[in-house]
């Protein structure tokens, strides 16, 4: 079981993502932050998120109020405690500038959101197959200072 943080302000996209994960039978706990400010509160365990788990993967929309996805990505990647969490940009934007900026800020992948449910299900299945079955995710509580390589 993995923890996924979905950062998206669109109720319709959140519901579609939840349906897609249920349909694809991805073994996960899907947590939702409705904008970038709430995402950082979740990640830093602030306010109502004081007992939030550290997510294994973050699905990040770019176009959000208060703090957009690129600003959130920049904050995540500059924090030692967060930078190893894979961030997959999942957004409707296909603008080359957004793709370039996302990778320049060290996004781990950039996936344009499909508009149809069947295509969205395909994306979630691909996400599941790659990120949850093939990739070895960073351990959550690993302390490199407590371990020595031989």
CSV table of C-alpha atoms in Angstrom, one decimal:
chain,number,residue,atom,x,y,z
A,1,UNK,CA,0.0,0.0,0.0
A,2,UNK,CA,1.4,3.4,-1.0
A,3,UNK,CA,0.4,6.9,-0.2
A,4,UNK,CA,-0.4,9.2,-3.1
A,5,UNK,CA,-0.9,12.9,-2.7
A,6,UNK,CA,-3.1,14.3,-5.5
A,7,UNK,CA,-2.8,18.1,-5.7
A,8,UNK,CA,-5.7,19.4,-7.9
A,9,UNK,CA,-8.3,22.1,-7.4
A,10,UNK,CA,-10.8,20.7,-9.9
A,11,UNK,CA,-13.5,18.6,-8.1
A,12,UNK,CA,-14.3,16.9,-11.4
A,13,UNK,CA,-10.6,15.9,-12.0
A,14,UNK,CA,-10.3,14.7,-8.4
A,15,UNK,CA,-13.4,12.5,-8.8
A,16,UNK,CA,-12.1,11.2,-12.1
A,17,UNK,CA,-8.8,10.4,-10.6
A,18,UNK,CA,-10.4,8.6,-7.7
A,19,UNK,CA,-12.6,6.6,-10.1
A,20,UNK,CA,-9.7,5.7,-12.3
A,21,UNK,CA,-7.6,4.4,-9.3
A,22,UNK,CA,-10.6,2.4,-8.1
A,23,UNK,CA,-11.3,1.0,-11.6
A,24,UNK,CA,-7.6,0.2,-12.1
A,25,UNK,CA,-7.5,-1.4,-8.7
A,26,UNK,CA,-4.4,0.4,-7.6
A,27,UNK,CA,-3.6,-0.5,-4.0
A,28,UNK,CA,-3.2,3.0,-2.5
A,29,UNK,CA,-4.4,5.6,-0.1
A,30,UNK,CA,-5.2,8.7,-2.2
A,31,UNK,CA,-4.9,12.0,-0.3
A,32,UNK,CA,-6.1,15.2,-1.8
A,33,UNK,CA,-4.9,18.7,-1.5
A,34,UNK,CA,-7.1,21.3,-3.3
A,35,UNK,CA,-4.3,23.8,-4.0
A,36,UNK,CA,-0.6,24.4,-3.6
A,37,UNK,CA,-0.8,26.0,-0.2
A,38,UNK,CA,-2.8,23.0,1.2
A,39,UNK,CA,-0.2,20.6,-0.5
A,40,UNK,CA,2.7,22.2,1.4
A,41,UNK,CA,0.7,22.1,4.6
A,42,UNK,CA,0.1,18.4,4.0
A,43,UNK,CA,3.8,17.8,3.2
A,44,UNK,CA,5.0,19.8,6.2
A,45,UNK,CA,2.3,18.3,8.5
A,46,UNK,CA,0.9,21.7,9.4
A,47,UNK,CA,-2.6,22.6,10.6
A,48,UNK,CA,-5.3,20.0,10.0
A,49,UNK,CA,-2.6,17.8,8.3
A,50,UNK,CA,-0.5,17.4,11.5
A,51,UNK,CA,-0.6,13.6,11.2
A,52,UNK,CA,-0.4,13.3,7.4
A,53,UNK,CA,1.8,10.5,6.1
A,54,UNK,CA,4.7,11.2,3.8
A,55,UNK,CA,3.5,10.4,0.3
A,56,UNK,CA,5.3,7.9,-1.8
A,57,UNK,CA,4.3,9.8,-5.0
A,58,UNK,CA,2.8,13.2,-5.7
A,59,UNK,CA,0.5,13.9,-8.6
A,60,UNK,CA,0.6,17.6,-9.2
A,61,UNK,CA,-1.7,19.8,-11.3
A,62,UNK,CA,-0.1,23.1,-12.5
A,63,UNK,CA,-3.1,25.4,-12.8
A,64,UNK,CA,-4.3,26.1,-9.3
A,65,UNK,CA,-5.3,29.2,-7.2
A,66,UNK,CA,-3.2,30.6,-4.3
A,67,UNK,CA,0.0,28.7,-5.4
A,68,UNK,CA,0.4,27.1,-8.7
A,69,UNK,CA,2.0,23.7,-9.3
A,70,UNK,CA,5.3,25.1,-10.5
A,71,UNK,CA,5.7,27.0,-7.3
A,72,UNK,CA,4.8,23.9,-5.3
A,73,UNK,CA,7.3,21.8,-7.3
A,74,UNK,CA,10.0,24.4,-6.6
A,75,UNK,CA,9.3,24.2,-2.8
A,76,UNK,CA,9.3,20.4,-2.8
A,77,UNK,CA,12.5,20.1,-4.6
A,78,UNK,CA,14.4,22.5,-2.4
A,79,UNK,CA,13.5,20.8,0.8
A,80,UNK,CA,15.9,18.0,1.9
A,81,UNK,CA,13.0,16.0,3.5
A,82,UNK,CA,10.8,16.2,0.4
A,83,UNK,CA,13.0,16.2,-2.7
A,84,UNK,CA,13.2,12.4,-3.0
A,85,UNK,CA,9.5,12.1,-3.4
A,86,UNK,CA,8.7,11.5,-7.1
A,87,UNK,CA,6.5,14.3,-8.5
A,88,UNK,CA,4.5,13.5,-11.5
A,89,UNK,CA,2.9,16.6,-13.2
A,90,UNK,CA,-0.6,15.6,-14.2
A,91,UNK,CA,-2.1,18.6,-16.0
A,92,UNK,CA,-4.3,19.7,-18.9
A,93,UNK,CA,-1.5,22.0,-20.1
A,94,UNK,CA,0.5,20.7,-23.1
A,95,UNK,CA,2.4,24.0,-23.4
A,96,UNK,CA,6.1,23.4,-24.2
A,97,UNK,CA,7.0,26.1,-21.7
A,98,UNK,CA,5.2,24.3,-18.9
A,99,UNK,CA,6.8,21.0,-19.8
A,100,UNK,CA,10.2,22.6,-19.9
A,101,UNK,CA,9.7,24.5,-16.6
A,102,UNK,CA,8.4,21.3,-14.9
A,103,UNK,CA,11.5,19.3,-15.9
A,104,UNK,CA,13.8,22.2,-15.1
A,105,UNK,CA,12.4,22.1,-11.5
A,106,UNK,CA,13.1,18.4,-11.4
A,107,UNK,CA,9.7,16.9,-12.0
A,108,UNK,CA,10.0,13.1,-12.4
A,109,UNK,CA,7.4,12.9,-15.2
A,110,UNK,CA,5.0,15.1,-17.1
A,111,UNK,CA,1.7,13.6,-18.1
A,112,UNK,CA,-1.0,15.6,-20.0
A,113,UNK,CA,-4.4,14.7,-18.6
A,114,UNK,CA,-6.6,12.9,-21.1
A,115,UNK,CA,-10.1,14.2,-21.3
A,116,UNK,CA,-12.0,10.9,-21.7
A,117,UNK,CA,-12.5,8.4,-19.0
A,118,UNK,CA,-11.2,5.4,-21.0
A,119,UNK,CA,-8.0,7.3,-21.8
A,120,UNK,CA,-7.6,8.5,-18.3
A,121,UNK,CA,-8.0,4.9,-17.1
A,122,UNK,CA,-5.2,3.9,-19.5
A,123,UNK,CA,-3.0,6.7,-18.0
A,124,UNK,CA,-3.7,5.5,-14.4
A,125,UNK,CA,-2.9,1.8,-15.4
A,126,UNK,CA,0.3,3.0,-17.0
A,127,UNK,CA,1.1,5.0,-13.8
A,128,UNK,CA,0.4,1.9,-11.7
A,129,UNK,CA,2.4,-0.4,-13.9
A,130,UNK,CA,5.5,1.9,-13.9
A,131,UNK,CA,5.5,3.8,-10.7
A,132,UNK,CA,4.0,1.1,-8.4
A,133,UNK,CA,5.3,-2.1,-10.0
A,134,UNK,CA,8.6,-1.4,-11.8
A,135,UNK,CA,10.1,1.6,-10.0
A,136,UNK,CA,11.7,1.2,-6.5
A,137,UNK,CA,10.5,4.2,-4.6
A,138,UNK,CA,12.7,5.9,-2.0
A,139,UNK,CA,12.3,4.6,1.5
A,140,UNK,CA,10.2,6.9,3.7
A,141,UNK,CA,12.3,7.0,6.9
A,142,UNK,CA,15.8,6.4,5.5
A,143,UNK,CA,18.5,8.4,7.3
A,144,UNK,CA,21.7,8.3,5.2
A,145,UNK,CA,23.7,9.5,8.2
A,146,UNK,CA,22.6,6.4,10.2
A,147,UNK,CA,23.7,4.0,7.4
A,148,UNK,CA,27.1,3.4,5.9
A,149,UNK,CA,27.8,1.9,2.5
A,150,UNK,CA,30.5,-0.8,2.4
